[in-house]
PDB file of C-alpha atoms in Angstrom:
ATOM      1  CA  MET A   1     158.435  34.781-203.005  1.00 40.00           C
ATOM      2  CA  LYS A   2     154.567  34.726-203.777  1.00 38.00           C
ATOM      3  CA  ARG A   3     153.115  31.533-202.849  1.00 36.00           C
ATOM      4  CA  LYS A   4     151.133  31.453-206.105  1.00 35.00           C
ATOM      5  CA  LEU A   5     154.478  31.019-207.830  1.00 37.00           C
ATOM      6  CA  LEU A   6     155.036  27.761-205.918  1.00 36.00           C
ATOM      7  CA  HIS A   7     152.585  25.657-207.772  1.00 35.00           C
ATOM      8  CA  ALA A   8     155.103  23.927-209.743  1.00 35.00           C
ATOM      9  CA  VAL A   9     158.245  23.043-207.737  1.00 34.00           C
ATOM     10  CA  LEU A  10     161.475  22.344-209.605  1.00 33.00           C
ATOM     11  CA  VAL A  11     164.054  20.560-207.502  1.00 32.00           C
ATOM     12  CA  ALA A  12     167.546  20.957-208.388  1.00 35.00           C
ATOM     13  CA  SER A  13     170.874  22.101-206.933  1.00 36.00           C
ATOM     14  CA  MET A  14     173.943  23.913-208.144  1.00 38.00           C
ATOM     15  CA  ALA A  15     175.756  23.592-204.658  1.00 39.00           C
ATOM     16  CA  VAL A  16     177.573  20.612-203.514  1.00 34.00           C
ATOM     17  CA  ALA A  17     174.532  19.000-202.773  1.00 37.00           C
ATOM     18  CA  LEU A  18     167.451  46.040-192.238  1.00 36.00           C
ATOM     19  CA  SER A  19     161.130  70.083-176.049  1.00 31.00           C
ATOM     20  CA  GLY A  20     160.716  72.072-174.440  1.00 32.00           C
ATOM     21  CA  CYS A  21     158.297  74.632-175.559  1.00 33.00           C
ATOM     22  CA  GLY A  22     157.776  78.240-174.700  1.00 33.00           C
ATOM     23  CA  ASN A  23     161.422  79.399-175.630  1.00 32.00           C
ATOM     24  CA  THR A  24     163.024  80.437-178.732  1.00 30.00           C
ATOM     25  CA  SER A  25     165.847  77.806-178.702  1.00 32.00           C
ATOM     26  CA  GLY A  26     163.290  75.255-178.478  1.00 37.00           C
ATOM     27  CA  ILE A  27     161.532  76.635-181.419  1.00 31.00           C
ATOM     28  CA  ASN A  28     164.824  76.739-183.477  1.00 38.00           C
ATOM     29  CA  ALA A  29     165.590  73.402-182.418  1.00 39.00           C
ATOM     30  CA  ASP A  30     162.030  71.976-183.627  1.00 46.00           C
ATOM     31  CA  ALA A  31     162.514  73.895-187.021  1.00 42.00           C
ATOM     32  CA  GLU A  32     166.211  72.337-187.324  1.00 46.00           C
ATOM     33  CA  GLU A  33     164.784  68.955-186.687  1.00 46.00           C
ATOM     34  CA  THR A  34     162.051  69.485-189.299  1.00 43.00           C
ATOM     35  CA  GLN A  35     164.579  70.673-191.810  1.00 47.00           C
ATOM     36  CA  LYS A  36     166.665  67.456-191.134  1.00 42.00           C
ATOM     37  CA  ALA A  37     163.670  65.278-191.254  1.00 47.00           C
ATOM     38  CA  THR A  38     162.830  66.763-194.650  1.00 46.00           C
ATOM     39  CA  GLU A  39     166.372  66.489-196.059  1.00 45.00           C
ATOM     40  CA  THR A  40     166.441  62.738-194.921  1.00 41.00           C
ATOM     41  CA  GLU A  41     163.268  62.115-196.592  1.00 47.00           C
ATOM     42  CA  ASN A  42     164.594  63.662-199.875  1.00 47.00           C
ATOM     43  CA  ILE A  43     167.821  61.538-199.608  1.00 42.00           C
ATOM     44  CA  GLU A  44     165.645  58.318-198.907  1.00 43.00           C
ATOM     45  CA  GLU A  45     163.652  59.272-202.090  1.00 45.00           C
ATOM     46  CA  GLU A  46     166.778  59.526-204.124  1.00 46.00           C
ATOM     47  CA  ARG A  47     168.595  56.641-202.908  1.00 51.00           C
ATOM     48  CA  GLY A  48     165.869  54.179-201.707  1.00 72.00           C
ATOM     49  CA  THR A  49     164.600  52.938-198.121  1.00 74.00           C
ATOM     50  CA  GLU A  50     167.236  51.493-195.827  1.00 77.00           C
ATOM     51  CA  VAL A  51     165.741  48.076-194.601  1.00 70.00           C
ATOM     52  CA  ALA A  52     167.740  47.222-191.487  1.00 54.00           C
ATOM     53  CA  ALA A  53     167.650  46.012-187.942  1.00 45.00           C
ATOM     54  CA  ALA A  54     166.729  48.583-185.202  1.00 39.00           C
ATOM     55  CA  GLU A  55     170.237  48.160-183.736  1.00 49.00           C
ATOM     56  CA  GLN A  56     172.897  47.617-186.496  1.00 59.00           C
ATOM     57  CA  LYS A  57     175.765  45.376-185.404  1.00 71.00           C
ATOM     58  CA  GLU A  58     179.074  44.805-186.893  1.00 77.00           C
ATOM     59  CA  ASN A  59     181.804  42.596-186.351  1.00 83.00           C
ATOM     60  CA  THR A  60     184.672  45.005-185.452  1.00 83.00           C
ATOM     61  CA  THR A  61     186.708  42.387-183.456  1.00 85.00           C
ATOM     62  CA  GLY A  62     187.463  40.171-186.401  1.00 89.00           C
ATOM     63  CA  THR A  63     186.262  37.113-184.420  1.00 93.00           C
ATOM     64  CA  PRO A  64     184.619  34.265-186.320  1.00 96.00           C
ATOM     65  CA  ASP A  65     181.736  32.159-185.138  1.00 95.00           C
ATOM     66  CA  GLU A  66     181.994  28.495-184.343  1.00 95.00           C
ATOM     67  CA  ASN A  67     181.864  27.635-187.995  1.00 95.00           C
ATOM     68  CA  GLY A  68     184.684  29.852-189.080  1.00 97.00           C
ATOM     69  CA  ASN A  69     182.349  32.715-190.574  1.00 98.00           C
ATOM     70  CA  TYR A  70     183.415  36.284-189.873  1.00 98.00           C
ATOM     71  CA  LEU A  71     179.947  37.710-190.903  1.00 97.00           C
ATOM     72  CA  ILE A  72     177.039  38.347-188.515  1.00 96.00           C
ATOM     73  CA  ASN A  73     173.774  36.771-189.365  1.00 96.00           C
ATOM     74  CA  GLY A  74     175.204  35.255-192.537  1.00 96.00           C
ATOM     75  CA  SER A  75     172.287  32.848-192.813  1.00 97.00           C
ATOM     76  CA  PHE A  76     169.647  35.343-191.729  1.00 97.00           C
ATOM     77  CA  GLU A  77     168.437  33.363-188.813  1.00 96.00           C
ATOM     78  CA  GLU A  78     167.850  36.507-186.828  1.00 94.00           C
ATOM     79  CA  PRO A  79     164.142  37.947-187.114  1.00 90.00           C
ATOM     80  CA  ASP A  80     165.617  40.878-189.020  1.00 92.00           C
ATOM     81  CA  PHE A  81     168.602  42.014-191.093  1.00 94.00           C
ATOM     82  CA  SER A  82     170.708  42.350-188.044  1.00 93.00           C
ATOM     83  CA  GLY A  83     174.389  42.727-189.183  1.00 94.00           C
ATOM     84  CA  TRP A  84     173.459  43.988-192.834  1.00 96.00           C
ATOM     85  CA  THR A  85     172.502  47.180-194.271  1.00 95.00           C
ATOM     86  CA  VAL A  86     169.856  46.460-196.816  1.00 96.00           C
ATOM     87  CA  THR A  87     168.639  49.254-199.256  1.00 96.00           C
ATOM     88  CA  ASN A  88     165.513  49.041-201.487  1.00 97.00           C
ATOM     89  CA  ASN A  89     166.632  51.208-204.144  1.00 96.00           C
ATOM     90  CA  ASN A  90     164.098  53.616-205.080  1.00 95.00           C
ATOM     91  CA  ASP A  91     161.628  51.885-203.042  1.00 96.00           C
ATOM     92  CA  VAL A  92     160.592  49.705-205.989  1.00 97.00           C
ATOM     93  CA  THR A  93     161.217  46.038-204.624  1.00 97.00           C
ATOM     94  CA  GLU A  94     157.645  45.033-203.394  1.00 98.00           C
ATOM     95  CA  GLU A  95     158.724  42.487-200.782  1.00 98.00           C
ATOM     96  CA  LEU A  96     162.020  42.512-199.348  1.00 97.00           C
ATOM     97  CA  ASP A  97     162.195  40.714-195.923  1.00 97.00           C
ATOM     98  CA  VAL A  98     163.460  37.619-193.858  1.00 96.00           C
ATOM     99  CA  TYR A  99     161.728  34.569-195.047  1.00 94.00           C
ATOM    100  CA  ASP A 100     160.752  31.579-192.726  1.00 94.00           C
ATOM    101  CA  ARG A 101     160.088  28.832-195.367  1.00 90.00           C
ATOM    102  CA  GLU A 102     162.565  26.163-194.727  1.00 89.00           C
ATOM    103  CA  THR A 103     162.126  24.862-198.424  1.00 91.00           C
ATOM    104  CA  ASP A 104     163.574  28.250-199.790  1.00 95.00           C
ATOM    105  CA  CYS A 105     166.710  28.123-197.630  1.00 96.00           C
ATOM    106  CA  PHE A 106     170.081  26.663-198.583  1.00 97.00           C
ATOM    107  CA  THR A 107     170.819  26.172-194.722  1.00 96.00           C
ATOM    108  CA  GLY A 108     168.734  26.705-191.522  1.00 95.00           C
ATOM    109  CA  ALA A 109     165.329  27.862-191.415  1.00 96.00           C
ATOM    110  CA  GLN A 110     165.348  31.358-192.976  1.00 97.00           C
ATOM    111  CA  SER A 111     166.715  33.407-195.831  1.00 98.00           C
ATOM    112  CA  LEU A 112     166.596  36.979-197.250  1.00 98.00           C
ATOM    113  CA  HIS A 113     163.549  37.025-199.633  1.00 98.00           C
ATOM    114  CA  PHE A 114     162.680  39.362-202.403  1.00 98.00           C
ATOM    115  CA  TYR A 115     159.898  39.708-204.991  1.00 98.00           C
ATOM    116  CA  SER A 116     158.178  42.304-207.302  1.00 97.00           C
ATOM    117  CA  GLY A 117     155.174  41.694-209.372  1.00 97.00           C
ATOM    118  CA  ASN A 118     154.358  44.921-210.925  1.00 96.00           C
ATOM    119  CA  ASN A 119     157.680  46.723-210.331  1.00 96.00           C
ATOM    120  CA  PRO A 120     161.302  45.858-210.955  1.00 95.00           C
ATOM    121  CA  VAL A 121     163.414  44.131-208.154  1.00 96.00           C
ATOM    122  CA  ASP A 122     166.325  46.428-207.233  1.00 97.00           C
ATOM    123  CA  PHE A 123     168.127  46.362-203.851  1.00 97.00           C
ATOM    124  CA  SER A 124     171.522  46.282-202.417  1.00 97.00           C
ATOM    125  CA  MET A 125     172.985  44.738-199.111  1.00 97.00           C
ATOM    126  CA  LYS A 126     176.471  44.961-197.545  1.00 96.00           C
ATOM    127  CA  GLN A 127     178.289  44.306-194.257  1.00 96.00           C
ATOM    128  CA  THR A 128     181.772  45.509-193.099  1.00 96.00           C
ATOM    129  CA  VAL A 129     183.758  43.298-190.831  1.00 97.00           C
ATOM    130  CA  SER A 130     187.003  45.125-189.328  1.00 96.00           C
ATOM    131  CA  GLY A 131     189.838  43.967-187.071  1.00 96.00           C
ATOM    132  CA  LEU A 132     190.697  40.935-189.265  1.00 96.00           C
ATOM    133  CA  GLU A 133     194.251  39.355-188.806  1.00 95.00           C
ATOM    134  CA  ASP A 134     196.595  39.268-191.762  1.00 95.00           C
ATOM    135  CA  GLY A 135     195.620  36.342-194.087  1.00 97.00           C
ATOM    136  CA  THR A 136     193.579  35.537-197.274  1.00 98.00           C
ATOM    137  CA  TYR A 137     189.918  35.193-196.891  1.00 98.00           C
ATOM    138  CA  LYS A 138     187.076  33.687-199.018  1.00 98.00           C
ATOM    139  CA  LEU A 139     183.465  34.846-199.888  1.00 98.00           C
ATOM    140  CA  THR A 140     180.673  32.473-200.562  1.00 98.00           C
ATOM    141  CA  ALA A 141     177.083  33.033-201.119  1.00 98.00           C
ATOM    142  CA  HIS A 142     174.000  31.160-202.358  1.00 98.00           C
ATOM    143  CA  ILE A 143     171.040  32.411-204.308  1.00 98.00           C
ATOM    144  CA  GLN A 144     168.111  30.957-206.209  1.00 97.00           C
ATOM    145  CA  GLY A 145     165.106  32.340-207.789  1.00 96.00           C
ATOM    146  CA  ASP A 146     163.694  33.647-211.175  1.00 95.00           C
ATOM    147  CA  ALA A 147     165.231  36.694-213.080  1.00 93.00           C
ATOM    148  CA  ALA A 148     162.103  37.331-215.061  1.00 91.00           C
ATOM    149  CA  GLY A 149     164.105  37.380-218.277  1.00 86.00           C
ATOM    150  CA  ASP A 150     167.156  39.383-217.119  1.00 76.00           C
ATOM    151  CA  GLU A 151     170.494  37.552-217.954  1.00 74.00           C
ATOM    152  CA  ASN A 152     172.861  38.940-215.238  1.00 70.00           C
ATOM    153  CA  PRO A 153     170.546  40.283-212.525  1.00 84.00           C
ATOM    154  CA  THR A 154     172.758  39.736-209.606  1.00 94.00           C
ATOM    155  CA  ASP A 155     176.435  40.445-208.600  1.00 96.00           C
ATOM    156  CA  PHE A 156     178.283  39.921-205.412  1.00 98.00           C
ATOM    157  CA  TYR A 157     181.360  41.815-204.236  1.00 98.00           C
ATOM    158  CA  ALA A 158     184.311  42.174-201.707  1.00 98.00           C
ATOM    159  CA  LEU A 159     185.496  45.605-201.045  1.00 97.00           C
ATOM    160  CA  VAL A 160     189.167  45.503-199.854  1.00 97.00           C
ATOM    161  CA  ASP A 161     191.797  48.338-199.649  1.00 95.00           C
ATOM    162  CA  GLY A 162     189.602  50.625-201.650  1.00 94.00           C
ATOM    163  CA  GLU A 163     189.279  48.009-204.654  1.00 96.00           C
ATOM    164  CA  GLU A 164     186.075  46.090-205.414  1.00 97.00           C
ATOM    165  CA  VAL A 165     186.175  42.361-206.755  1.00 97.00           C
ATOM    166  CA  LYS A 166     183.078  41.241-208.148  1.00 97.00           C
ATOM    167  CA  ALA A 167     181.376  37.776-209.167  1.00 97.00           C
ATOM    168  CA  ASP A 168     177.959  37.324-210.910  1.00 95.00           C
ATOM    169  CA  GLY A 169     175.229  35.416-209.378  1.00 95.00           C
ATOM    170  CA  LYS A 170     172.405  33.529-211.386  1.00 94.00           C
ATOM    171  CA  LEU A 171     168.738  33.028-210.910  1.00 95.00           C
ATOM    172  CA  GLN A 172     167.842  29.830-212.759  1.00 93.00           C
ATOM    173  CA  GLY A 173     164.983  28.522-211.066  1.00 95.00           C
ATOM    174  CA  TYR A 174     163.113  27.573-207.875  1.00 96.00           C
ATOM    175  CA  VAL A 175     165.759  25.907-205.273  1.00 96.00           C
ATOM    176  CA  ASN A 176     168.233  25.570-208.257  1.00 97.00           C
ATOM    177  CA  TRP A 177     170.810  27.103-206.023  1.00 97.00           C
ATOM    178  CA  TYR A 178     173.841  28.947-207.638  1.00 97.00           C
ATOM    179  CA  THR A 179     176.887  29.156-205.461  1.00 98.00           C
ATOM    180  CA  VAL A 180     179.011  32.408-205.915  1.00 98.00           C
ATOM    181  CA  GLU A 181     182.619  32.310-204.637  1.00 98.00           C
ATOM    182  CA  ILE A 182     185.305  35.087-204.434  1.00 98.00           C
ATOM    183  CA  PRO A 183     188.622  33.577-203.156  1.00 98.00           C
ATOM    184  CA  GLY A 184     191.894  35.275-202.376  1.00 98.00           C
ATOM    185  CA  ILE A 185     190.710  38.368-200.670  1.00 98.00           C
ATOM    186  CA  THR A 186     193.600  39.679-198.676  1.00 97.00           C
ATOM    187  CA  PRO A 187     193.200  43.019-196.938  1.00 97.00           C
ATOM    188  CA  THR A 188     196.057  45.136-195.639  1.00 96.00           C
ATOM    189  CA  ASP A 189     194.011  47.102-193.118  1.00 95.00           C
ATOM    190  CA  GLY A 190     192.038  44.370-191.472  1.00 96.00           C
ATOM    191  CA  ALA A 191     188.767  45.455-193.051  1.00 97.00           C
ATOM    192  CA  ILE A 192     186.531  43.769-195.679  1.00 98.00           C
ATOM    193  CA  THR A 193     183.178  44.862-196.718  1.00 97.00           C
ATOM    194  CA  VAL A 194     181.050  42.256-198.622  1.00 97.00           C
ATOM    195  CA  GLY A 195     177.696  42.722-200.538  1.00 97.00           C
ATOM    196  CA  ALA A 196     175.441  42.320-203.423  1.00 98.00           C
ATOM    197  CA  HIS A 197     173.192  44.019-205.741  1.00 97.00           C
ATOM    198  CA  VAL A 198     170.006  42.391-207.118  1.00 97.00           C
ATOM    199  CA  ALA A 199     168.060  43.936-210.028  1.00 95.00           C
ATOM    200  CA  THR A 200     165.608  42.173-212.214  1.00 94.00           C
ATOM    201  CA  ALA A 201     162.346  43.001-214.444  1.00 94.00           C
ATOM    202  CA  PRO A 202     158.923  42.946-212.783  1.00 95.00           C
ATOM    203  CA  GLY A 203     158.106  39.325-211.865  1.00 96.00           C
ATOM    204  CA  GLY A 204     161.691  38.494-210.355  1.00 96.00           C
ATOM    205  CA  TRP A 205     161.858  36.721-207.007  1.00 97.00           C
ATOM    206  CA  GLY A 206     164.276  34.608-205.106  1.00 97.00           C
ATOM    207  CA  THR A 207     166.042  34.094-201.818  1.00 98.00           C
ATOM    208  CA  ILE A 208     169.848  34.571-200.654  1.00 98.00           C
ATOM    209  CA  ASP A 209     171.166  32.403-197.931  1.00 98.00           C
ATOM    210  CA  ASP A 210     174.492  31.213-195.991  1.00 98.00           C
ATOM    211  CA  ILE A 211     176.743  33.957-196.917  1.00 98.00           C
ATOM    212  CA  THR A 212     180.241  33.283-195.394  1.00 98.00           C
ATOM    213  CA  LEU A 213     183.597  34.901-195.007  1.00 98.00           C
ATOM    214  CA  VAL A 214     186.077  32.528-193.978  1.00 98.00           C
ATOM    215  CA  LYS A 215     189.878  32.573-193.691  1.00 97.00           C
ATOM    216  CA  GLU A 216     191.488  30.386-196.326  1.00 96.00           C
TER     217      GLU A 216
END
């Protein structure tokens, strides 16, 4: 978030606590590539820019980390959005990145940061885990910041067996963390997609951190 917004610090907690040349075939290939590039640009203009790691990783083995979390980079401690697909919808969000201010993290030293001064904030993020063993899982996420007047600017979700289960998040002040929980997620095909959508009026800002998918 903009540092100028941090002059006043409110401390509270709601938590416990992205040719060849010279032959016709080469020319045709170049033309085809140009057409594909143009089509891609048009799609990005309509859907927004994907802000993701150069090499996107997914957990396809259904193996948890040492803390039991099945998500990759759930606390955003990597230098990029590795593990996540993050999309800046319509390119309106002015700042969407990995933030290294420890004071703005729920755990660790980094978090997902967003801010817009003149434009709305509007982005989405998701990650799919497959290869999960049978059982019931729980999604937990933490968010803090300012909604710039919007009442329900965020929602988190779990997509399982083609059905989406949602839970609202809240932006209620600096480091006044709101914890989102979606329990009872039971996939039959071993796959769960988790994600979030954040949309606020101009002036909205915040961070998301410590997203976990654990077996209950």
